PDB file of C-alpha atoms in Angstrom:
ATOM      1  CA  UNK A  24      -5.087 -72.069 102.322  1.00  0.00           C
ATOM      2  CA  UNK A  25      -8.255 -73.019 104.120  1.00  0.00           C
ATOM      3  CA  UNK A  26     -10.194 -74.260 101.144  1.00  0.00           C
ATOM      4  CA  UNK A  27     -13.462 -76.175 101.472  1.00  0.00           C
ATOM      5  CA  UNK A  28     -15.047 -77.974  98.554  1.00  0.00           C
ATOM      6  CA  UNK A  29     -18.494 -79.367  98.055  1.00  0.00           C
ATOM      7  CA  UNK A  30     -19.651 -81.985  95.631  1.00  0.00           C
ATOM      8  CA  UNK A  31     -21.807 -81.860  93.615  1.00  0.00           C
ATOM      9  CA  UNK A  32     -22.290 -78.199  92.989  1.00  0.00           C
ATOM     10  CA  UNK A  33     -25.692 -78.849  91.562  1.00  0.00           C
ATOM     11  CA  UNK A  34     -27.975 -81.837  91.635  1.00  0.00           C
ATOM     12  CA  UNK A  35     -31.475 -82.622  90.280  1.00  0.00           C
ATOM     13  CA  UNK A  36     -33.244 -85.673  91.522  1.00  0.00           C
ATOM     14  CA  UNK A  37     -36.637 -87.266  91.472  1.00  0.00           C
ATOM     15  CA  UNK A  38     -38.967 -87.122  94.435  1.00  0.00           C
ATOM     16  CA  UNK A  39     -38.409 -90.015  96.769  1.00  0.00           C
ATOM     17  CA  UNK A  40     -34.791 -90.597  95.968  1.00  0.00           C
ATOM     18  CA  UNK A  41     -31.865 -89.885  98.271  1.00  0.00           C
ATOM     19  CA  UNK A  42     -29.045 -87.426  97.552  1.00  0.00           C
ATOM     20  CA  UNK A  43     -25.643 -87.289  99.144  1.00  0.00           C
ATOM     21  CA  UNK A  44     -23.612 -84.028  99.342  1.00  0.00           C
ATOM     22  CA  UNK A  45     -19.920 -84.148 100.248  1.00  0.00           C
ATOM     23  CA  UNK A  46     -18.025 -81.444 102.125  1.00  0.00           C
ATOM     24  CA  UNK A  47     -14.228 -81.651 102.185  1.00  0.00           C
ATOM     25  CA  UNK A  48     -11.561 -79.503 103.753  1.00  0.00           C
ATOM     26  CA  UNK A  49      -8.741 -79.670 101.173  1.00  0.00           C
ATOM     27  CA  UNK A  50      -5.763 -78.281 103.032  1.00  0.00           C
ATOM     28  CA  UNK A  51      -6.594 -78.548 106.715  1.00  0.00           C
ATOM     29  CA  UNK A  52      -8.133 -80.876 109.186  1.00  0.00           C
ATOM     30  CA  UNK A  53     -11.533 -79.800 110.396  1.00  0.00           C
ATOM     31  CA  UNK A  54     -12.495 -80.736 113.851  1.00  0.00           C
ATOM     32  CA  UNK A  55     -16.031 -79.396 113.328  1.00  0.00           C
ATOM     33  CA  UNK A  56     -18.193 -79.070 110.290  1.00  0.00           C
ATOM     34  CA  UNK A  57     -21.479 -77.270 109.937  1.00  0.00           C
ATOM     35  CA  UNK A  58     -24.350 -77.683 107.485  1.00  0.00           C
ATOM     36  CA  UNK A  59     -26.524 -74.747 106.557  1.00  0.00           C
ATOM     37  CA  UNK A  60     -29.546 -74.331 104.386  1.00  0.00           C
ATOM     38  CA  UNK A  61     -30.309 -71.197 102.369  1.00  0.00           C
ATOM     39  CA  UNK A  62     -33.603 -70.437 100.687  1.00  0.00           C
ATOM     40  CA  UNK A  63     -33.640 -67.961  97.755  1.00  0.00           C
ATOM     41  CA  UNK A  64     -32.906 -64.426  98.897  1.00  0.00           C
ATOM     42  CA  UNK A  65     -32.822 -65.595 102.499  1.00  0.00           C
ATOM     43  CA  UNK A  66     -30.233 -65.997 105.222  1.00  0.00           C
ATOM     44  CA  UNK A  67     -28.302 -69.116 106.190  1.00  0.00           C
ATOM     45  CA  UNK A  68     -29.968 -71.345 108.692  1.00  0.00           C
ATOM     46  CA  UNK A  69     -27.779 -73.731 110.598  1.00  0.00           C
ATOM     47  CA  UNK A  70     -29.064 -77.331 110.279  1.00  0.00           C
ATOM     48  CA  UNK A  71     -26.514 -79.310 112.219  1.00  0.00           C
ATOM     49  CA  UNK A  72     -23.058 -79.369 113.717  1.00  0.00           C
ATOM     50  CA  UNK A  73     -20.847 -82.382 113.354  1.00  0.00           C
ATOM     51  CA  UNK A  74     -17.636 -83.304 115.059  1.00  0.00           C
ATOM     52  CA  UNK A  75     -15.391 -86.005 113.574  1.00  0.00           C
ATOM     53  CA  UNK A  76     -16.259 -89.461 114.941  1.00  0.00           C
ATOM     54  CA  UNK A  77     -19.367 -88.451 116.867  1.00  0.00           C
ATOM     55  CA  UNK A  78     -23.015 -87.985 116.147  1.00  0.00           C
ATOM     56  CA  UNK A  79     -24.176 -84.667 114.647  1.00  0.00           C
ATOM     57  CA  UNK A  80     -26.086 -82.178 116.804  1.00  0.00           C
ATOM     58  CA  UNK A  81     -29.220 -81.029 114.966  1.00  0.00           C
ATOM     59  CA  UNK A  82     -30.903 -77.666 115.375  1.00  0.00           C
ATOM     60  CA  UNK A  83     -34.443 -77.509 116.587  1.00  0.00           C
ATOM     61  CA  UNK A  84     -36.859 -78.337 113.764  1.00  0.00           C
ATOM     62  CA  UNK A  85     -34.398 -80.262 111.622  1.00  0.00           C
ATOM     63  CA  UNK A  86     -35.351 -83.854 111.087  1.00  0.00           C
ATOM     64  CA  UNK A  87     -32.260 -85.988 111.756  1.00  0.00           C
ATOM     65  CA  UNK A  88     -33.835 -88.965 110.004  1.00  0.00           C
ATOM     66  CA  UNK A  89     -34.331 -86.931 106.910  1.00  0.00           C
ATOM     67  CA  UNK A  90     -30.976 -85.156 106.827  1.00  0.00           C
ATOM     68  CA  UNK A  91     -28.328 -87.715 107.684  1.00  0.00           C
ATOM     69  CA  UNK A  92     -24.914 -86.376 108.511  1.00  0.00           C
ATOM     70  CA  UNK A  93     -21.750 -88.402 108.683  1.00  0.00           C
ATOM     71  CA  UNK A  94     -18.342 -86.935 109.656  1.00  0.00           C
ATOM     72  CA  UNK A  95     -16.103 -89.955 109.200  1.00  0.00           C
ATOM     73  CA  UNK A  96     -12.802 -88.165 108.957  1.00  0.00           C
ATOM     74  CA  UNK A  97     -11.216 -84.816 109.763  1.00  0.00           C
ATOM     75  CA  UNK A  98     -11.526 -83.803 106.123  1.00  0.00           C
ATOM     76  CA  UNK A  99     -14.886 -85.156 105.051  1.00  0.00           C
ATOM     77  CA  UNK A 100     -18.481 -84.657 106.086  1.00  0.00           C
ATOM     78  CA  UNK A 101     -21.492 -85.868 104.165  1.00  0.00           C
ATOM     79  CA  UNK A 102     -25.121 -84.756 104.195  1.00  0.00           C
ATOM     80  CA  UNK A 103     -27.633 -87.256 102.797  1.00  0.00           C
ATOM     81  CA  UNK A 104     -31.119 -85.971 102.108  1.00  0.00           C
ATOM     82  CA  UNK A 105     -33.274 -89.158 102.314  1.00  0.00           C
ATOM     83  CA  UNK A 106     -36.462 -89.556 100.431  1.00  0.00           C
ATOM     84  CA  UNK A 107     -36.183 -86.039  98.987  1.00  0.00           C
ATOM     85  CA  UNK A 108     -39.282 -84.105  98.189  1.00  0.00           C
ATOM     86  CA  UNK A 109     -39.764 -80.763  96.306  1.00  0.00           C
ATOM     87  CA  UNK A 110     -39.835 -78.812  99.537  1.00  0.00           C
ATOM     88  CA  UNK A 111     -36.285 -79.998 100.206  1.00  0.00           C
ATOM     89  CA  UNK A 112     -35.085 -78.095  97.196  1.00  0.00           C
ATOM     90  CA  UNK A 113     -32.696 -75.490  98.474  1.00  0.00           C
ATOM     91  CA  UNK A 114     -29.068 -74.284  98.567  1.00  0.00           C
ATOM     92  CA  UNK A 115     -27.023 -76.320 100.977  1.00  0.00           C
ATOM     93  CA  UNK A 116     -23.721 -74.903 102.321  1.00  0.00           C
ATOM     94  CA  UNK A 117     -21.136 -76.499 104.534  1.00  0.00           C
ATOM     95  CA  UNK A 118     -18.362 -74.916 106.522  1.00  0.00           C
ATOM     96  CA  UNK A 119     -15.421 -76.297 108.309  1.00  0.00           C
ATOM     97  CA  UNK A 120     -13.645 -75.165 111.365  1.00  0.00           C
ATOM     98  CA  UNK A 121     -10.277 -75.746 113.052  1.00  0.00           C
ATOM     99  CA  UNK A 122     -10.527 -72.937 115.591  1.00  0.00           C
ATOM    100  CA  UNK A 123     -13.722 -72.166 117.423  1.00  0.00           C
ATOM    101  CA  UNK A 124     -14.162 -68.646 115.992  1.00  0.00           C
ATOM    102  CA  UNK A 125     -13.187 -69.404 112.368  1.00  0.00           C
ATOM    103  CA  UNK A 126     -15.339 -71.079 109.833  1.00  0.00           C
ATOM    104  CA  UNK A 127     -14.466 -71.641 106.181  1.00  0.00           C
ATOM    105  CA  UNK A 128     -17.325 -72.054 103.783  1.00  0.00           C
ATOM    106  CA  UNK A 129     -17.751 -74.363 100.865  1.00  0.00           C
ATOM    107  CA  UNK A 130     -19.203 -73.066  97.637  1.00  0.00           C
ATOM    108  CA  UNK A 131     -22.629 -74.599  98.189  1.00  0.00           C
ATOM    109  CA  UNK A 132     -24.761 -77.221  96.497  1.00  0.00           C
ATOM    110  CA  UNK A 133     -27.958 -76.423  94.716  1.00  0.00           C
ATOM    111  CA  UNK A 134     -30.519 -79.169  95.138  1.00  0.00           C
ATOM    112  CA  UNK A 135     -33.616 -79.334  92.970  1.00  0.00           C
ATOM    113  CA  UNK A 136     -36.143 -82.075  93.659  1.00  0.00           C
ATOM    114  CA  UNK A 137     -38.695 -82.697  90.903  1.00  0.00           C
TER     115      UNK A 137
ATOM    116  CA  UNK B  15     -31.549 -67.186 122.115  1.00  0.00           C
ATOM    117  CA  UNK B  16     -29.319 -64.813 120.328  1.00  0.00           C
ATOM    118  CA  UNK B  17     -30.764 -62.835 117.400  1.00  0.00           C
ATOM    119  CA  UNK B  18     -29.100 -60.686 114.749  1.00  0.00           C
ATOM    120  CA  UNK B  19     -31.032 -57.967 112.991  1.00  0.00           C
ATOM    121  CA  UNK B  20     -30.234 -56.193 109.785  1.00  0.00           C
ATOM    122  CA  UNK B  21     -32.804 -53.535 109.217  1.00  0.00           C
ATOM    123  CA  UNK B  22     -31.683 -52.533 105.682  1.00  0.00           C
ATOM    124  CA  UNK B  23     -32.787 -55.096 103.098  1.00  0.00           C
ATOM    125  CA  UNK B  24     -31.165 -53.106 100.311  1.00  0.00           C
ATOM    126  CA  UNK B  25     -28.580 -50.327 100.074  1.00  0.00           C
ATOM    127  CA  UNK B  26     -27.076 -48.508  97.132  1.00  0.00           C
ATOM    128  CA  UNK B  27     -23.826 -46.630  96.893  1.00  0.00           C
ATOM    129  CA  UNK B  28     -21.958 -44.952  94.056  1.00  0.00           C
ATOM    130  CA  UNK B  29     -18.562 -46.118  93.148  1.00  0.00           C
ATOM    131  CA  UNK B  30     -15.795 -44.524  95.240  1.00  0.00           C
ATOM    132  CA  UNK B  31     -18.293 -43.385  97.888  1.00  0.00           C
ATOM    133  CA  UNK B  32     -18.751 -44.709 101.465  1.00  0.00           C
ATOM    134  CA  UNK B  33     -21.607 -46.784 102.756  1.00  0.00           C
ATOM    135  CA  UNK B  34     -22.519 -48.098 106.172  1.00  0.00           C
ATOM    136  CA  UNK B  35     -24.485 -51.232 106.749  1.00  0.00           C
ATOM    137  CA  UNK B  36     -26.312 -51.631 110.067  1.00  0.00           C
ATOM    138  CA  UNK B  37     -26.539 -54.611 112.388  1.00  0.00           C
ATOM    139  CA  UNK B  38     -27.811 -55.015 115.868  1.00  0.00           C
ATOM    140  CA  UNK B  39     -27.789 -58.217 118.009  1.00  0.00           C
ATOM    141  CA  UNK B  40     -29.293 -59.390 121.216  1.00  0.00           C
ATOM    142  CA  UNK B  41     -27.369 -61.554 123.654  1.00  0.00           C
ATOM    143  CA  UNK B  42     -26.873 -61.982 127.368  1.00  0.00           C
ATOM    144  CA  UNK B  43     -23.315 -63.276 126.875  1.00  0.00           C
ATOM    145  CA  UNK B  44     -20.244 -61.260 127.565  1.00  0.00           C
ATOM    146  CA  UNK B  45     -17.847 -63.268 125.513  1.00  0.00           C
ATOM    147  CA  UNK B  46     -18.667 -63.483 121.785  1.00  0.00           C
ATOM    148  CA  UNK B  47     -17.559 -62.746 118.275  1.00  0.00           C
ATOM    149  CA  UNK B  48     -19.189 -60.717 115.494  1.00  0.00           C
ATOM    150  CA  UNK B  49     -18.669 -61.140 111.805  1.00  0.00           C
ATOM    151  CA  UNK B  50     -19.522 -59.612 108.467  1.00  0.00           C
ATOM    152  CA  UNK B  51     -19.731 -61.984 105.591  1.00  0.00           C
ATOM    153  CA  UNK B  52     -20.123 -61.172 101.899  1.00  0.00           C
ATOM    154  CA  UNK B  53     -22.078 -63.426  99.568  1.00  0.00           C
ATOM    155  CA  UNK B  54     -21.588 -62.445  95.912  1.00  0.00           C
ATOM    156  CA  UNK B  55     -23.727 -63.902  93.072  1.00  0.00           C
ATOM    157  CA  UNK B  56     -21.535 -67.014  93.131  1.00  0.00           C
ATOM    158  CA  UNK B  57     -22.943 -67.576  96.592  1.00  0.00           C
ATOM    159  CA  UNK B  58     -19.589 -68.305  98.072  1.00  0.00           C
ATOM    160  CA  UNK B  59     -19.491 -66.978 101.631  1.00  0.00           C
ATOM    161  CA  UNK B  60     -16.505 -64.750 102.138  1.00  0.00           C
ATOM    162  CA  UNK B  61     -15.396 -63.410 105.545  1.00  0.00           C
ATOM    163  CA  UNK B  62     -15.036 -59.661 105.419  1.00  0.00           C
ATOM    164  CA  UNK B  63     -14.157 -58.782 108.943  1.00  0.00           C
ATOM    165  CA  UNK B  64     -14.280 -60.202 112.537  1.00  0.00           C
ATOM    166  CA  UNK B  65     -14.558 -58.503 115.919  1.00  0.00           C
ATOM    167  CA  UNK B  66     -13.924 -59.969 119.312  1.00  0.00           C
ATOM    168  CA  UNK B  67     -16.314 -58.604 121.921  1.00  0.00           C
ATOM    169  CA  UNK B  68     -13.587 -58.213 124.499  1.00  0.00           C
ATOM    170  CA  UNK B  69     -11.617 -55.835 122.218  1.00  0.00           C
ATOM    171  CA  UNK B  70     -12.599 -52.200 122.465  1.00  0.00           C
ATOM    172  CA  UNK B  71     -10.755 -51.304 119.249  1.00  0.00           C
ATOM    173  CA  UNK B  72     -12.776 -51.467 116.151  1.00  0.00           C
ATOM    174  CA  UNK B  73     -11.557 -54.033 113.580  1.00  0.00           C
ATOM    175  CA  UNK B  74     -10.311 -52.837 110.200  1.00  0.00           C
ATOM    176  CA  UNK B  75      -9.445 -54.660 107.023  1.00  0.00           C
ATOM    177  CA  UNK B  76      -8.299 -52.362 104.218  1.00  0.00           C
ATOM    178  CA  UNK B  77     -11.454 -50.482 103.016  1.00  0.00           C
ATOM    179  CA  UNK B  78     -13.645 -52.271 105.501  1.00  0.00           C
ATOM    180  CA  UNK B  79     -14.102 -51.175 109.057  1.00  0.00           C
ATOM    181  CA  UNK B  80     -16.605 -51.655 111.822  1.00  0.00           C
ATOM    182  CA  UNK B  81     -18.236 -49.527 114.450  1.00  0.00           C
ATOM    183  CA  UNK B  82     -18.613 -51.801 117.420  1.00  0.00           C
ATOM    184  CA  UNK B  83     -20.803 -50.387 120.172  1.00  0.00           C
ATOM    185  CA  UNK B  84     -21.021 -53.108 122.807  1.00  0.00           C
ATOM    186  CA  UNK B  85     -23.387 -51.392 125.220  1.00  0.00           C
ATOM    187  CA  UNK B  86     -25.820 -50.593 122.409  1.00  0.00           C
ATOM    188  CA  UNK B  87     -25.232 -54.099 120.772  1.00  0.00           C
ATOM    189  CA  UNK B  88     -24.582 -52.536 117.505  1.00  0.00           C
ATOM    190  CA  UNK B  89     -22.054 -53.644 114.886  1.00  0.00           C
ATOM    191  CA  UNK B  90     -22.117 -51.648 111.702  1.00  0.00           C
ATOM    192  CA  UNK B  91     -19.857 -52.148 108.630  1.00  0.00           C
ATOM    193  CA  UNK B  92     -18.368 -49.217 106.788  1.00  0.00           C
ATOM    194  CA  UNK B  93     -17.130 -49.709 103.264  1.00  0.00           C
ATOM    195  CA  UNK B  94     -14.900 -46.979 101.980  1.00  0.00           C
ATOM    196  CA  UNK B  95     -14.085 -46.161  98.361  1.00  0.00           C
ATOM    197  CA  UNK B  96     -16.726 -48.627  97.225  1.00  0.00           C
ATOM    198  CA  UNK B  97     -15.921 -50.675  94.160  1.00  0.00           C
ATOM    199  CA  UNK B  98     -18.137 -52.507  91.727  1.00  0.00           C
ATOM    200  CA  UNK B  99     -16.867 -55.813  93.106  1.00  0.00           C
ATOM    201  CA  UNK B 100     -18.368 -54.926  96.493  1.00  0.00           C
ATOM    202  CA  UNK B 101     -21.841 -55.503  95.123  1.00  0.00           C
ATOM    203  CA  UNK B 102     -23.148 -58.551  97.071  1.00  0.00           C
ATOM    204  CA  UNK B 103     -25.314 -59.686  99.936  1.00  0.00           C
ATOM    205  CA  UNK B 104     -23.785 -58.849 103.251  1.00  0.00           C
ATOM    206  CA  UNK B 105     -24.589 -60.853 106.357  1.00  0.00           C
ATOM    207  CA  UNK B 106     -23.883 -59.891 109.880  1.00  0.00           C
ATOM    208  CA  UNK B 107     -23.286 -62.908 112.155  1.00  0.00           C
ATOM    209  CA  UNK B 108     -22.854 -63.685 115.829  1.00  0.00           C
ATOM    210  CA  UNK B 109     -21.032 -66.502 117.548  1.00  0.00           C
ATOM    211  CA  UNK B 110     -20.932 -67.148 121.374  1.00  0.00           C
ATOM    212  CA  UNK B 111     -17.568 -67.474 123.059  1.00  0.00           C
ATOM    213  CA  UNK B 112     -18.359 -70.962 124.177  1.00  0.00           C
ATOM    214  CA  UNK B 113     -19.807 -72.579 121.009  1.00  0.00           C
ATOM    215  CA  UNK B 114     -18.862 -72.196 117.430  1.00  0.00           C
ATOM    216  CA  UNK B 115     -22.350 -71.845 115.967  1.00  0.00           C
ATOM    217  CA  UNK B 116     -22.996 -68.830 113.820  1.00  0.00           C
ATOM    218  CA  UNK B 117     -26.252 -67.012 113.845  1.00  0.00           C
ATOM    219  CA  UNK B 118     -26.810 -64.917 110.756  1.00  0.00           C
ATOM    220  CA  UNK B 119     -28.880 -61.769 110.164  1.00  0.00           C
ATOM    221  CA  UNK B 120     -31.253 -61.544 107.289  1.00  0.00           C
ATOM    222  CA  UNK B 121     -28.769 -59.788 105.060  1.00  0.00           C
ATOM    223  CA  UNK B 122     -28.453 -56.495 103.224  1.00  0.00           C
ATOM    224  CA  UNK B 123     -28.106 -56.454  99.432  1.00  0.00           C
ATOM    225  CA  UNK B 124     -25.640 -53.822  98.421  1.00  0.00           C
ATOM    226  CA  UNK B 125     -25.762 -52.230  94.927  1.00  0.00           C
ATOM    227  CA  UNK B 126     -22.776 -50.289  93.670  1.00  0.00           C
ATOM    228  CA  UNK B 127     -23.558 -47.853  90.875  1.00  0.00           C
ATOM    229  CA  UNK B 128     -21.307 -46.008  88.450  1.00  0.00           C
TER     230      UNK B 128
END
């Protein structure tokens, strides 16, 4: 149980285009979903927290107009990187939570912007 | 703001031996949770062990155990009978009792040798 999927697992796009990443909780309803960014050989940095049906809460320094987060249902959250640029290339990981102290992580999405 | 420090960028252990990974944290909260996550080359985050701050007893999960020193704000992970499959990045993480955001340390890369 407690499986979280992400799609796509890998995406390459041209500079200036937008990319959408989906995060789904497959066998449970997630009241809260989180989006993290991980640079090579670095730690996970929380980008934003989203609760179903409400606006996401972004961490300091994260541009909310650049990284659009939608949490339309209890099993789906999406992260859209708008007008992507090479510096947005990274590994993006989502997690989903039912209980406050438990987060289940997705397998991550590798984004490469050319 | 809470911070999590892992002072060992890399560690190495021989198969079947025991290794301890260090983690210290800084917080003014009294209610919080501490975690160790494993990130293998697949980059899937896997929960290894969790400790509630209000519990004095150290958490244990099979070959994994922690040494939680609340006054010293220290939370080390001991891996006994190390196996080749234990090779991974290990992240220490902190979560306050009131919010579900995780703050990660910088990670320790564990090598397991024959």
